[in-house]
XYZ file of C-alpha atoms in Angstrom:
80
model
C 96.173 125.682 101.883
C 97.743 122.977 103.735
C 97.502 119.259 104.638
C 94.282 117.925 106.290
C 93.890 114.468 107.683
C 90.757 112.529 108.546
C 89.064 109.286 108.963
C 85.506 108.039 108.452
C 84.749 106.980 112.157
C 83.972 103.525 110.819
C 80.803 104.461 108.883
C 82.222 103.845 105.353
C 82.813 100.063 105.434
C 80.531 97.447 106.726
C 83.239 95.919 109.174
C 83.503 99.251 111.006
C 87.192 99.728 110.035
C 88.436 103.172 110.133
C 89.619 104.314 106.714
C 92.033 107.224 106.731
C 92.634 109.935 104.284
C 94.651 113.002 103.795
C 94.237 115.983 101.270
C 97.011 118.336 100.099
C 95.659 121.631 99.094
C 98.257 124.093 97.566
C 97.830 127.727 97.077
C 97.712 127.057 93.383
C 97.580 124.035 91.350
C 95.861 120.574 91.676
C 94.568 119.115 94.881
C 96.110 115.639 95.996
C 93.906 113.244 97.886
C 95.171 109.978 99.606
C 93.115 107.446 100.914
C 93.147 103.837 102.336
C 90.640 101.122 101.105
C 89.276 98.525 103.584
C 92.226 96.194 102.258
C 94.660 98.623 103.495
C 95.828 99.739 99.863
C 96.648 103.220 99.475
C 95.148 105.274 96.633
C 95.438 108.828 95.423
C 93.267 111.156 93.363
C 94.254 114.359 91.584
C 91.396 117.109 91.702
C 88.936 114.506 93.091
C 89.038 112.670 89.911
C 89.973 108.889 89.141
C 91.302 106.870 92.007
C 94.665 105.300 91.236
C 97.182 103.194 93.294
C 99.859 105.398 94.889
C 102.650 103.477 93.216
C 101.507 105.083 89.987
C 102.323 108.474 91.610
C 105.723 107.275 92.899
C 106.772 106.019 89.492
C 105.623 109.424 87.901
C 108.038 111.312 90.084
C 110.981 109.191 89.435
C 111.147 106.148 91.654
C 111.561 102.704 89.961
C 109.831 99.581 91.196
C 112.700 98.259 93.086
C 113.173 101.281 95.201
C 109.461 101.624 95.803
C 109.528 97.837 97.147
C 112.731 98.612 99.272
C 111.252 101.664 100.975
C 107.786 100.171 101.799
C 108.349 96.407 102.290
C 110.791 94.395 104.456
C 113.070 92.058 102.498
C 114.025 88.752 104.100
C 116.847 86.992 102.600
C 117.193 83.316 102.950
C 120.335 81.095 102.357
C 119.644 77.543 101.210
């Protein structure tokens, strides 16, 4: 049990870009895998099944879309 981080050493994508991933392994329950794709989009898998955007997981634990955007993106306010 624990959290494990790794990267593919540039072998997965033709550009040679490093793709990072993390795996959460609990004592009991489902494994959570997090992985970046070549376009730097973060995805997750539950028990190595279907790949879904991490925003789906964040919404499932109770965050609303506005708070997700506020936490992960910089907001620039302009006055006209």
